[in-house]
Structure formats: structure tokens, C-alpha cells
Amino acid sequence: MSAPFSPQEIASEGIKPEEYEEIVKRLGRHPNKAELGMFGVMWSEHCCYKNSRPLLKQFPTTGDRILVGPGENAGVVDLGDGLRLAFKIESHNHPSAVEPFQGAATGVGGILRDIFTMGARPIAILNSLRFGDLEDPRNRRIFAGVVEGISHYGNCVGVPTVGGEVYFDPAYTGNPLVNAMALGLMETGEIVKSGAKGLGNPVLYVGSTTGRDGMGGASFASAELTDKSMDDRPAVQVGDPFLEKSLIEACLEAFQTGAVVAAQDMGAAGITCSTSEMAAKGGVGIELDLDKIPVRETGMVPYEYLLSESQERMLFVAESGREGELIEIFERWGLHAVVAGTVIEEPIVRILFKGEIAAEIPATALADNTPIYHRELLSEPPEYVRKAREWDDKTLPVPESPQDIFRKLLDTPSIASKRWVYRQYDHQVQNNTVIFPGGADAAVIRVREKDRDPGNFKKGVAAVTDCNSLYVYLDPYHGAKLAVAEAARNLSCVGADPIAVTDNLNFGSPENSVGYWQLATACQGIAEACREFNTPVTGGNVSLYNETVDASGNPRSIYPTPVIGMVGAIEDITKVRGQAWQESGDVIYLLGCHRPTLGGSLYLSAIHGIVAGKPPELDIELEKQVQAACREGIRSGLVKSAHDSAEGGLAVALAECCIAGSIGAEVELSWNREDRPDTRLFGESAGCILVSVSPENQGDWEKFLSDRLGENWRRIGRVTERNGNLTISEVSGRKWIDASVAEMTATWSGAIERRLH
């Protein structure tokens, strides 16, 4: 029998010819239209990780604190004292490119559902965002729309957006990255899993209605963006945060009854994904009747039901006979809840429509036994990397006025204040935010339960999202390791113990040899670094095919951007520290071995337009020692502020400490005769942390540093008067930077607004 679909129809579902042949082999027949669509979304990279799954297997996923690792809606870690934290990160890149507001808003909604599906109450949101140059009107529109979408959904649903990162680079023009991370505190005694159980148990559809919005969103997320992508607006979902708030409360109340056997968010691939994954994980089957599904549109056919990604929907398996009490809970919250199916013995997904079988597919064929591609890895780095490594800073003119460069860097959007962004977020709702955005290197949230006295309970959790994509582009292996190290360092700067990771791997096409090399080598770096820092990976998201087409019709990829979301445990939130200098006279120290390089630096790319060189070297053992010393210094009360030296180098890090505290500083740096001033001031290095200490504790602190770090620390200056100046000089006395706090603040705080208006 000939195929009932043309090659173009098969390709439009994201299915390759050889994959279609495999589908026919699995079914023993040709699929119908609905089944073809089901395979299309479930065999997309977004759902089955067919190019990345072999690479993800090398990640460490177990540890003393890990309660739930990869494979569930979210990871769960043990915070001690009976507290368990669910957390995860996911992307909504392509939807945000074509419909910034809804794309970003529904990205927030989706990650929140991953959290409360586990039985956890969402307590915080972070995000990692990348945009093109703000000089481009289209990039400005995307940027403004994404921020508005994040703030709208998070603010309305009542979960604080407490931190994250925002970068701008021409590499992200037309293909922004919108990665949302959420944290939640478990409220149920048992962690709610997604595997269906119990033959004959009813399957409940709960939440909102199903419409045609979000059609084929998983396939859309697994293809390059082109000029025609704007025609795919129906693939972008539409969210309702107020309905999601009701869904949170209804789900948590339902889980407390013990009548819910399993739960699954209807995220990517909607009904198709939730039915097939629940069945496959439980080793059973699910029969679902589409006639029972509440709809918001008329005339829908099985293909549309099954591929819709309408938001705020869930699928439950309930204990037989107890479905009525669950339905009552959801109806009381103004939500739909209907028995739409049954758990069956035969391990298939059987979809009924108007009394007939609309689709019937083995569950594992959709969810587990999917195509896997083992691609050949380049035997040596690609040409662009080899060429970049040949770059030498001797080809760069030595700047006559570092002070002018300093001002330009503070005015660079990637470095400048993100206040325009985070002032739109309600970061205080729930009243658990310990440090407001921009005040520290990591977000800090108080964790508390209803039956505990908040006055006597001091536990907290810190969280960050980190990745320097320039480093990863120039050296994916070392750049990815540096991302893990920076995430752990930022947690250490507030006094938190790094404990676990969720990652969002944003890359170009794996079908391109260079793209696959970037992905594979970055994964190797993440795996090794996570083992070194004892931060297992509990899950995450892979977003590939982040490519657009240039004016000549050639694909143009983003910088490889493996975002690391990391969480840390805090025993006493009263002892956490921010980055601001505290008092005049405090002594400033630089922890770590300061070996700055201009390779891969923001100074090199932003000031000179050059992306080249090698990223900073990472000495992991020294990095761990520096971080441990910082954490111990904070907990002992000796360290009054801590801030890592990152993009923009030491000069920018010092400025950020001054601006945050509205207080000046005098800094004196050792200088070798052959040192370039721009390298010393704006070059970047790994494993360096700025701290301040009271002068009366100077002796104890320096003895502590000598014992812990040997010679890998320096006393470099002191804090001066309020609203004073930042001065950076050589030991010889030559002054390189002399800027008032007011001047630095004005430049730094208004950079983004000046470009938007």
C-alpha cells in the first residue's frame, strides 16, 4: 500500500523519510493523520532528545541530597529539616521570537506547572535571557515584549521573579533565548510522580479548555526560524495566569487527599505527550475519549485535540472510586475536571473520537523507544575556533585612556543595570525574598512551611542562572565548565552551599557538524564540572535548532549557550551577604589567583568588535578552595560583602560594589612592567572573588586566608566615604581609574533606558 501522505506532508510534521519508514514498521501499517502528528511532536528534538540523549547520559544525576533526578516533571532535592525543593529550567525561545509577550508568558506558566505537578508550591522564578543588539528596532520590540510577558504572568500568578541574567549580542538577533527557571517547596508527604498505575483507574482531564492555540508547538520548537516563522503564530500558546493560580491551589489540595496516583502537565505536545509519557513510565496503557475533553472551539478534529498546546491543563490518574472528590475540588476552584479515560493493561495509547478509534500507538514508541542519532564528532576543533585561538593581544592597540573605556563598559547593556527589567517584576510577593534583584550574586529565598514559626526558622535557598556564551563559543568544553564554576561561585558569594543543577542547553542545529561538536563538547564540560563541584544534574531542557537565515539565505546560529541553573542551601538567612561595600574603612581583598586575559572578554567584543582568543583558565581545585573560603568567611561573620569578578573584569566588579553601596573605594594593584592596563583592568579571569572585611578583623581574616589559600589572595584596598570616588592605581602610584560613584551610577543605571527611548 502506498503512503497516504506526500513527502511534503510528512516533512511538514518534522518527520524525516527514514523516520516515517520506522513508524510504518512500528505500527505494521501506515499511520493516519492524527497518528502522524503524534509521532511528529513526540519524535521532535524538543520531546525525545533524539540528538542529545546520548550526550546527556554522561551527566552525574545522583547524590546524597537528590530525591528525584531526570525523567520527571522537575528535580527534587533535600534541604534538610524535612524541607524538599523542586526546581527546573525550560526554554520558550522560538515562541518568544514570533510572539514575544505570549511566548515568554507561557514559558513562565509551563515551568510553574512542572513544579506544582510534583506537589510543590512555587516560591520563585528566575530567568536567563539573550537578545540581539538593542540598536535594532526588532530586537527592542522582542526584548520589551518578553520582559512584559514574564512580568505579566509571574505577577498575576503571585510567584516572585527574583533573579536571573540578561545579555545582548548580535548573535541572538531574530532568535532570542528565553529560559525560565522555577523553584517550589514540597507540600505533599509523597512526591507526585507521572507514571500511570492501577488497571481500571480513571484518567482525569483537569484545568482549562482545549483549543487550537499552540498547535504543533513541540515541532515548531525543533526547527530553524525563517522569514516564514511568523506564519507559525498558532504554534504559540496563549496563557491565563489567573486560571493557573487556581490550578496551583486545586492541584495541591487534590494531592493532599492521596487520591491522585499520578499527574502530568500538558506542556509540549499536550494530550499526546501526557498520555504517552504517563503510560510508558507506568508500563501500562491509556485509553482516552476526546469527546469528553472540554473545548473552547467547535469543529475540532483528533489531530487538533492531540497536538494542541493550550495552557493550564493537566492529566491525572486517580484512585478508582475517588474521582468524585477530585472533581469537586476542581469545580470549587472554577476549573474543569472530567473523567476522560482509563488505565488499561495493553501498553498502548488508544484515542477515541465519536465512538471510533482515532489513534492507537504503542506508548513506548512515542515516549521511550524513539529515534536516537549517534552523530560523528569532529576529530579536531572547527576552523573558526582554530583561527580564534591564533589571536594575540599584541595586535590590539594599548589604550591611552582606560577611563574612557571604563565608562563605555558601564554603558554596555550586558554589563549595565537591569533595573528596567526587574522593576517590572513583583519580586516581593509571598514575602520570602531575602535579597532583592541586583543586590547580590545570587537570589536568596526564605523557605518556610505553614506549621513552622517563621521567626525561629532561618533556612533559605539560593539560586542562579549563569552562562558566558562567548566563552562557550570560543571553547565549548572549557566554556561550559566555566559556566558551572561561575554558578557555584555566585552561590558561594551569598554564603550558600551549591547542591544541584538544572540545565538549559541552547544550541544550533546538531545536523551541522560544527553545531554538534559544540553541543557534544559542552556536555562533556558540564558533566565533568558538575562532578567536581558535587552538583548533580536533576533535569533540564534541550533547545536545539536555534538558527535564523541571513540575508544570503545561509543559516546563522546563536552562540552555544548552555545555561546552568544551580541551587544552594543556606542554613541561616541572617548571615547571607550582598555585593555592596558596607562601611568606610573596610578592607578590600581579592581571593583567588588573578590571571586576567582579554580572550573572550566583553571588553574585546564590546569595545573592539572582536570575538577571539581563549577564555580564562579554570583551576578547579583552587576555585573550590576560594569558594569554600568565601562561604566560611561569610558564615563566621568576618566577610561583610562578596562579589565575583566576571564580565568587564576587575574594574567593572569594583564599580558594581561601589554602585550597590553608594560608597567609594581606593584600590591599588600590583603591576608588572609588561602588563597592559586594559588586561589588568578589563581582562577576565576565573575563580576571583572580591570581599570586604572590617579593619578590626583584618588580622584574623588574613591568617584564615593564609591557612586556606596560601598565597592565592591579595589585600588590594579599602572602602572610602559615602558617594565618594572609585580610584584604581598601580603600586607605583599611577592612577588609571578615578570616577565618582554618582558618575558611575548615572552611566550604569541608564544604559538600557537610553537605548529603548
Short mmCIF file of C-alpha atoms in Angstrom, two decimals, residues 182-562:
data_model
loop_
_atom_site.label_atom_id
_atom_site.label_comp_id
_atom_site.label_asym_id
_atom_site.label_seq_id
_atom_site.Cartn_x
_atom_site.Cartn_y
_atom_site.Cartn_z
CA ALA A 182 11.24 27.93 38.86
CA LEU A 183 11.61 26.69 42.43
CA GLY A 184 8.96 25.17 44.66
CA LEU A 185 8.68 23.83 48.18
CA MET A 186 7.11 20.39 48.52
CA GLU A 187 3.77 20.43 50.33
CA THR A 188 2.80 16.77 49.93
CA GLY A 189 4.12 13.90 52.02
CA GLU A 190 4.80 11.87 48.91
CA ILE A 191 6.39 13.34 45.80
CA VAL A 192 3.87 13.13 42.99
CA LYS A 193 5.24 11.13 40.05
CA SER A 194 3.96 10.85 36.48
CA GLY A 195 3.87 7.09 35.84
CA ALA A 196 0.30 5.77 35.46
CA LYS A 197 -0.68 2.86 37.71
CA GLY A 198 -3.67 0.72 38.57
CA LEU A 199 -5.59 -1.02 35.82
CA GLY A 200 -9.07 0.42 35.59
CA ASN A 201 -8.12 3.64 37.38
CA PRO A 202 -9.84 6.68 35.85
CA VAL A 203 -7.84 9.26 33.89
CA LEU A 204 -8.93 12.83 34.65
CA TYR A 205 -8.51 15.86 32.43
CA VAL A 206 -8.34 18.96 34.66
CA GLY A 207 -7.84 22.69 34.21
CA SER A 208 -8.65 24.85 31.21
CA THR A 209 -10.34 24.03 27.93
CA THR A 210 -8.61 22.80 24.78
CA GLY A 211 -8.42 24.98 21.68
CA ARG A 212 -6.34 25.29 18.56
CA ASP A 213 -3.66 27.53 20.09
CA GLY A 214 -0.16 26.09 20.34
CA MET A 215 -0.76 23.60 17.53
CA GLY A 216 2.44 21.61 16.95
CA GLY A 217 4.46 23.76 19.32
CA ALA A 218 6.98 20.99 20.03
CA SER A 219 7.75 20.59 16.33
CA PHE A 220 7.91 24.37 15.93
CA ALA A 221 10.49 24.48 18.74
CA SER A 222 12.60 21.89 16.93
CA ALA A 223 13.08 23.72 13.63
CA GLU A 224 15.11 26.69 12.45
CA LEU A 225 13.46 30.10 12.40
CA THR A 226 12.91 31.58 8.94
CA ASP A 227 11.02 34.50 7.43
CA LYS A 228 8.01 32.20 7.28
CA SER A 229 8.12 31.53 11.03
CA MET A 230 5.79 34.46 11.60
CA ASP A 231 3.16 32.31 9.88
CA ASP A 232 3.53 29.84 12.76
CA ARG A 233 1.88 32.13 15.30
CA PRO A 234 -0.79 29.46 16.00
CA ALA A 235 2.09 27.37 17.39
CA VAL A 236 2.42 29.95 20.18
CA GLN A 237 0.20 29.26 23.16
CA VAL A 238 -1.95 31.79 24.98
CA GLY A 239 -1.77 31.79 28.76
CA ASP A 240 -4.09 32.77 31.61
CA PRO A 241 -2.13 33.33 34.83
CA PHE A 242 -5.24 33.81 36.95
CA LEU A 243 -6.52 30.42 35.86
CA GLU A 244 -3.09 28.95 36.61
CA LYS A 245 -3.25 30.35 40.14
CA SER A 246 -6.49 28.45 40.65
CA LEU A 247 -4.90 25.38 39.11
CA ILE A 248 -1.99 25.55 41.57
CA GLU A 249 -4.33 25.65 44.57
CA ALA A 250 -6.65 22.97 43.20
CA CYS A 251 -3.79 20.60 42.37
CA LEU A 252 -2.08 20.99 45.74
CA GLU A 253 -5.38 20.45 47.51
CA ALA A 254 -6.09 17.39 45.35
CA PHE A 255 -2.66 15.91 46.02
CA GLN A 256 -3.22 16.25 49.78
CA THR A 257 -6.19 13.88 49.54
CA GLY A 258 -3.98 10.99 48.47
CA ALA A 259 -6.45 10.17 45.71
CA VAL A 260 -4.06 11.19 42.89
CA VAL A 261 -1.99 8.24 41.68
CA ALA A 262 -0.03 10.16 39.03
CA ALA A 263 -0.01 13.61 37.46
CA GLN A 264 1.43 15.08 34.29
CA ASP A 265 1.48 18.63 32.97
CA MET A 266 0.15 19.02 29.44
CA GLY A 267 3.08 21.01 28.17
CA ALA A 268 4.80 20.33 24.87
CA ALA A 269 2.63 18.07 22.68
CA GLY A 270 -0.34 18.43 25.04
CA ILE A 271 -2.62 15.39 25.27
CA THR A 272 -0.25 13.31 23.14
CA CYS A 273 2.70 13.85 25.46
CA SER A 274 0.81 13.45 28.73
CA THR A 275 -0.96 10.22 27.75
CA SER A 276 2.06 8.54 26.16
CA GLU A 277 4.57 9.52 28.84
CA MET A 278 2.29 8.54 31.73
CA ALA A 279 1.54 5.19 30.08
CA ALA A 280 5.17 4.45 29.16
CA LYS A 281 6.54 5.35 32.59
CA GLY A 282 3.96 3.14 34.27
CA GLY A 283 4.32 0.22 31.87
CA VAL A 284 0.59 0.34 31.15
CA GLY A 285 -1.73 1.84 28.55
CA ILE A 286 -4.21 4.71 28.50
CA GLU A 287 -7.48 4.91 26.62
CA LEU A 288 -8.76 8.46 26.23
CA ASP A 289 -12.04 9.67 24.74
CA LEU A 290 -11.73 13.07 23.04
CA ASP A 291 -15.49 13.57 23.22
CA LYS A 292 -15.07 14.04 26.98
CA ILE A 293 -12.48 16.82 26.64
CA PRO A 294 -13.79 20.34 27.41
CA VAL A 295 -13.19 22.52 24.35
CA ARG A 296 -13.23 26.24 23.61
CA GLU A 297 -13.68 25.88 19.84
CA THR A 298 -16.10 23.97 17.66
CA GLY A 299 -15.41 21.50 14.89
CA MET A 300 -12.07 20.29 16.22
CA VAL A 301 -10.74 17.02 14.80
CA PRO A 302 -8.50 14.45 16.58
CA TYR A 303 -5.32 15.91 15.03
CA GLU A 304 -6.12 19.28 16.62
CA TYR A 305 -7.06 17.84 20.02
CA LEU A 306 -3.89 15.79 20.17
CA LEU A 307 -1.44 18.48 19.05
CA SER A 308 -2.97 21.46 20.82
CA GLU A 309 -0.76 23.04 23.48
CA SER A 310 -3.49 25.07 25.13
CA GLN A 311 -2.22 26.15 28.52
CA GLU A 312 -3.18 25.43 32.15
CA ARG A 313 -4.16 21.80 31.59
CA MET A 314 -3.17 18.62 33.46
CA LEU A 315 -3.80 14.89 33.27
CA PHE A 316 -4.34 12.85 36.45
CA VAL A 317 -4.66 9.17 37.18
CA ALA A 318 -6.99 8.88 40.17
CA GLU A 319 -7.74 6.04 42.55
CA SER A 320 -10.81 4.24 41.30
CA GLY A 321 -13.88 5.39 43.18
CA ARG A 322 -12.29 8.63 44.40
CA GLU A 323 -12.57 10.65 41.22
CA GLY A 324 -15.65 12.40 42.57
CA GLU A 325 -13.81 14.10 45.42
CA LEU A 326 -11.15 15.33 42.99
CA ILE A 327 -13.73 16.67 40.56
CA GLU A 328 -15.41 18.52 43.44
CA ILE A 329 -12.14 20.24 44.35
CA PHE A 330 -11.50 21.47 40.82
CA GLU A 331 -15.05 22.62 40.26
CA ARG A 332 -14.89 24.55 43.52
CA TRP A 333 -11.86 26.38 42.09
CA GLY A 334 -13.80 27.15 38.90
CA LEU A 335 -11.90 24.63 36.78
CA HIS A 336 -12.88 21.79 34.51
CA ALA A 337 -12.39 18.24 35.77
CA VAL A 338 -13.77 15.27 33.87
CA VAL A 339 -13.11 11.56 33.63
CA ALA A 340 -11.84 11.28 30.07
CA GLY A 341 -10.16 7.88 30.07
CA THR A 342 -8.96 4.74 31.79
CA VAL A 343 -5.71 2.97 32.59
CA ILE A 344 -5.63 -0.23 30.54
CA GLU A 345 -3.36 -3.28 30.55
CA GLU A 346 -2.27 -3.22 26.91
CA PRO A 347 0.70 -0.77 26.76
CA ILE A 348 -0.78 1.48 24.11
CA VAL A 349 -2.26 4.93 23.76
CA ARG A 350 -5.75 4.48 22.35
CA ILE A 351 -7.61 7.64 21.40
CA LEU A 352 -11.36 7.52 20.83
CA PHE A 353 -13.41 10.08 18.90
CA LYS A 354 -17.11 9.89 18.10
CA GLY A 355 -17.25 6.24 19.09
CA GLU A 356 -14.36 5.16 16.89
CA ILE A 357 -10.63 4.64 17.36
CA ALA A 358 -8.91 7.80 16.15
CA ALA A 359 -5.38 6.68 17.03
CA GLU A 360 -3.73 3.61 18.52
CA ILE A 361 0.02 3.57 19.09
CA PRO A 362 2.33 1.64 21.47
CA ALA A 363 3.13 4.07 24.30
CA THR A 364 6.85 3.35 24.25
CA ALA A 365 7.00 4.08 20.51
CA LEU A 366 6.01 7.64 21.35
CA ALA A 367 7.74 8.23 24.66
CA ASP A 368 10.70 5.87 25.13
CA ASN A 369 11.68 3.89 22.06
CA THR A 370 12.21 6.94 19.90
CA PRO A 371 14.87 7.63 17.24
CA ILE A 372 18.34 8.25 18.59
CA TYR A 373 21.11 9.73 16.46
CA HIS A 374 24.72 9.00 17.32
CA ARG A 375 26.50 11.60 15.26
CA GLU A 376 30.16 11.64 14.39
CA LEU A 377 32.21 14.11 16.37
CA LEU A 378 34.77 16.30 14.64
CA SER A 379 38.28 14.99 15.27
CA GLU A 380 39.60 18.50 15.87
CA PRO A 381 38.12 21.91 16.65
CA PRO A 382 36.43 23.64 13.70
CA GLU A 383 38.23 26.27 11.70
CA TYR A 384 36.62 29.26 13.46
CA VAL A 385 37.99 28.03 16.81
CA ARG A 386 41.46 27.36 15.45
CA LYS A 387 41.51 30.82 13.92
CA ALA A 388 40.24 32.46 17.12
CA ARG A 389 42.99 30.78 19.13
CA GLU A 390 45.62 32.37 16.92
CA TRP A 391 44.57 35.83 18.04
CA ASP A 392 47.17 37.69 20.09
CA ASP A 393 46.57 40.79 22.18
CA LYS A 394 49.72 42.29 20.66
CA THR A 395 47.59 43.09 17.62
CA LEU A 396 45.44 45.33 19.81
CA PRO A 397 46.44 48.95 20.41
CA VAL A 398 47.20 49.79 24.03
CA PRO A 399 44.50 52.26 25.15
CA GLU A 400 45.57 55.76 26.02
CA SER A 401 42.57 56.38 28.28
CA PRO A 402 41.33 53.36 30.24
CA GLN A 403 38.91 55.70 31.98
CA ASP A 404 37.01 56.30 28.73
CA ILE A 405 36.83 52.55 28.14
CA PHE A 406 35.64 52.08 31.70
CA ARG A 407 32.71 54.44 31.06
CA LYS A 408 31.85 52.67 27.80
CA LEU A 409 31.80 49.29 29.54
CA LEU A 410 29.48 50.58 32.27
CA ASP A 411 27.24 51.81 29.46
CA THR A 412 27.23 48.39 27.72
CA PRO A 413 23.76 46.81 28.14
CA SER A 414 25.17 43.38 29.04
CA ILE A 415 27.04 44.92 31.97
CA ALA A 416 24.74 47.82 32.85
CA SER A 417 21.93 47.80 35.39
CA LYS A 418 18.96 45.55 34.58
CA ARG A 419 16.69 47.67 36.76
CA TRP A 420 14.45 48.46 33.77
CA VAL A 421 13.80 44.71 33.60
CA TYR A 422 13.40 43.67 37.23
CA ARG A 423 11.44 46.73 38.35
CA GLN A 424 8.59 45.31 36.26
CA TYR A 425 8.66 42.08 38.27
CA ASP A 426 6.96 41.70 41.62
CA HIS A 427 9.93 40.24 43.47
CA GLN A 428 8.44 40.67 46.96
CA VAL A 429 5.16 38.75 46.64
CA GLN A 430 4.93 35.88 49.19
CA ASN A 431 7.25 37.95 51.44
CA ASN A 432 10.13 35.47 51.32
CA THR A 433 12.64 37.34 49.15
CA VAL A 434 15.73 37.95 51.30
CA ILE A 435 17.81 39.92 48.77
CA PHE A 436 16.19 41.95 46.01
CA PRO A 437 17.35 41.61 42.38
CA GLY A 438 20.62 43.36 41.69
CA GLY A 439 21.75 43.27 45.31
CA ALA A 440 23.79 40.08 45.31
CA ASP A 441 25.37 37.50 43.05
CA ALA A 442 22.52 35.04 43.67
CA ALA A 443 18.85 35.21 44.56
CA VAL A 444 18.03 34.22 48.15
CA ILE A 445 14.62 32.96 49.27
CA ARG A 446 13.44 32.10 52.77
CA VAL A 447 11.94 28.60 52.88
CA ARG A 448 9.20 28.09 55.42
CA GLU A 449 6.16 25.95 55.94
CA LYS A 450 2.78 26.81 57.33
CA ASP A 451 3.27 24.92 60.59
CA ARG A 452 6.70 26.39 61.41
CA ASP A 453 7.35 29.61 63.30
CA PRO A 454 8.98 31.91 60.72
CA GLY A 455 10.68 33.84 63.50
CA ASN A 456 12.71 30.82 64.55
CA PHE A 457 13.18 29.16 61.19
CA LYS A 458 16.14 30.54 59.26
CA LYS A 459 16.69 28.14 56.40
CA GLY A 460 16.90 29.50 52.89
CA VAL A 461 17.71 28.58 49.35
CA ALA A 462 19.83 30.48 46.85
CA ALA A 463 19.53 30.17 43.08
CA VAL A 464 21.30 31.45 39.97
CA THR A 465 21.30 31.12 36.20
CA ASP A 466 24.71 31.51 34.57
CA CYS A 467 26.48 31.16 31.24
CA ASN A 468 29.10 33.19 29.42
CA SER A 469 28.24 32.28 25.84
CA LEU A 470 31.33 33.99 24.42
CA TYR A 471 33.49 31.58 26.39
CA VAL A 472 31.43 28.62 25.19
CA TYR A 473 31.60 29.76 21.58
CA LEU A 474 35.39 30.03 21.69
CA ASP A 475 35.84 26.79 23.64
CA PRO A 476 32.66 24.80 24.33
CA TYR A 477 34.34 22.32 26.69
CA HIS A 478 36.12 24.85 28.91
CA GLY A 479 33.38 27.45 28.47
CA ALA A 480 30.78 25.04 29.82
CA LYS A 481 32.99 24.18 32.78
CA LEU A 482 33.40 27.88 33.45
CA ALA A 483 29.59 28.27 33.45
CA VAL A 484 29.23 25.62 36.15
CA ALA A 485 32.07 27.18 38.15
CA GLU A 486 30.55 30.66 37.91
CA ALA A 487 27.15 29.42 39.06
CA ALA A 488 28.74 27.75 42.10
CA ARG A 489 30.85 30.86 42.73
CA ASN A 490 27.83 33.16 42.70
CA LEU A 491 26.06 30.93 45.22
CA SER A 492 29.18 30.94 47.38
CA CYS A 493 29.23 34.74 47.27
CA VAL A 494 25.98 34.86 49.26
CA GLY A 495 27.12 32.07 51.61
CA ALA A 496 25.19 29.16 50.06
CA ASP A 497 26.42 25.59 49.55
CA PRO A 498 25.95 24.60 45.87
CA ILE A 499 23.94 21.37 45.78
CA ALA A 500 22.36 20.64 42.38
CA VAL A 501 21.94 21.76 38.77
CA THR A 502 19.23 22.05 36.15
CA ASP A 503 20.49 22.98 32.71
CA ASN A 504 19.09 24.53 29.54
CA LEU A 505 21.17 23.61 26.51
CA ASN A 506 20.58 26.26 23.83
CA PHE A 507 22.42 25.38 20.63
CA GLY A 508 22.15 25.50 16.85
CA SER A 509 21.46 22.56 14.57
CA PRO A 510 23.00 19.23 15.63
CA GLU A 511 22.80 18.17 11.99
CA ASN A 512 25.60 20.64 11.32
CA SER A 513 28.99 19.14 12.22
CA VAL A 514 30.10 22.32 13.99
CA GLY A 515 26.80 22.61 15.89
CA TYR A 516 27.04 19.02 17.07
CA TRP A 517 30.68 19.47 18.10
CA GLN A 518 29.70 22.49 20.18
CA LEU A 519 26.87 20.56 21.86
CA ALA A 520 28.86 17.40 22.50
CA THR A 521 31.96 19.07 23.90
CA ALA A 522 29.91 21.44 26.07
CA CYS A 523 28.02 18.49 27.55
CA GLN A 524 31.34 16.85 28.38
CA GLY A 525 32.46 20.01 30.15
CA ILE A 526 29.23 20.29 32.14
CA ALA A 527 29.42 16.64 33.19
CA GLU A 528 33.00 16.93 34.42
CA ALA A 529 32.45 20.23 36.23
CA CYS A 530 29.28 19.00 37.95
CA ARG A 531 31.22 16.01 39.27
CA GLU A 532 34.00 18.27 40.53
CA PHE A 533 31.61 20.60 42.34
CA ASN A 534 29.37 17.74 43.53
CA THR A 535 26.32 19.33 41.94
CA PRO A 536 24.36 16.54 40.20
CA VAL A 537 22.05 17.37 37.31
CA THR A 538 18.39 16.77 38.18
CA GLY A 539 16.99 17.54 34.73
CA GLY A 540 16.51 20.44 32.39
CA ASN A 541 15.79 21.22 28.79
CA VAL A 542 17.45 20.94 25.39
CA SER A 543 16.68 23.65 22.83
CA LEU A 544 18.38 23.00 19.51
CA TYR A 545 17.92 24.46 16.03
CA ASN A 546 18.33 27.99 17.37
CA GLU A 547 19.19 29.34 13.95
CA THR A 548 17.95 32.04 11.67
CA VAL A 549 18.64 32.72 7.99
CA ASP A 550 20.85 35.63 6.98
CA ALA A 551 20.32 37.93 4.00
CA SER A 552 22.09 35.46 1.72
CA GLY A 553 19.85 32.60 2.79
CA ASN A 554 22.53 30.88 4.87
CA PRO A 555 21.77 29.56 8.37
CA ARG A 556 23.16 31.65 11.19
CA SER A 557 23.39 30.08 14.62
CA ILE A 558 23.28 31.65 18.04
CA TYR A 559 26.32 31.35 20.27
CA PRO A 560 26.16 27.98 22.04
CA THR A 561 24.55 28.84 25.37
CA PRO A 562 24.32 26.04 27.95
#
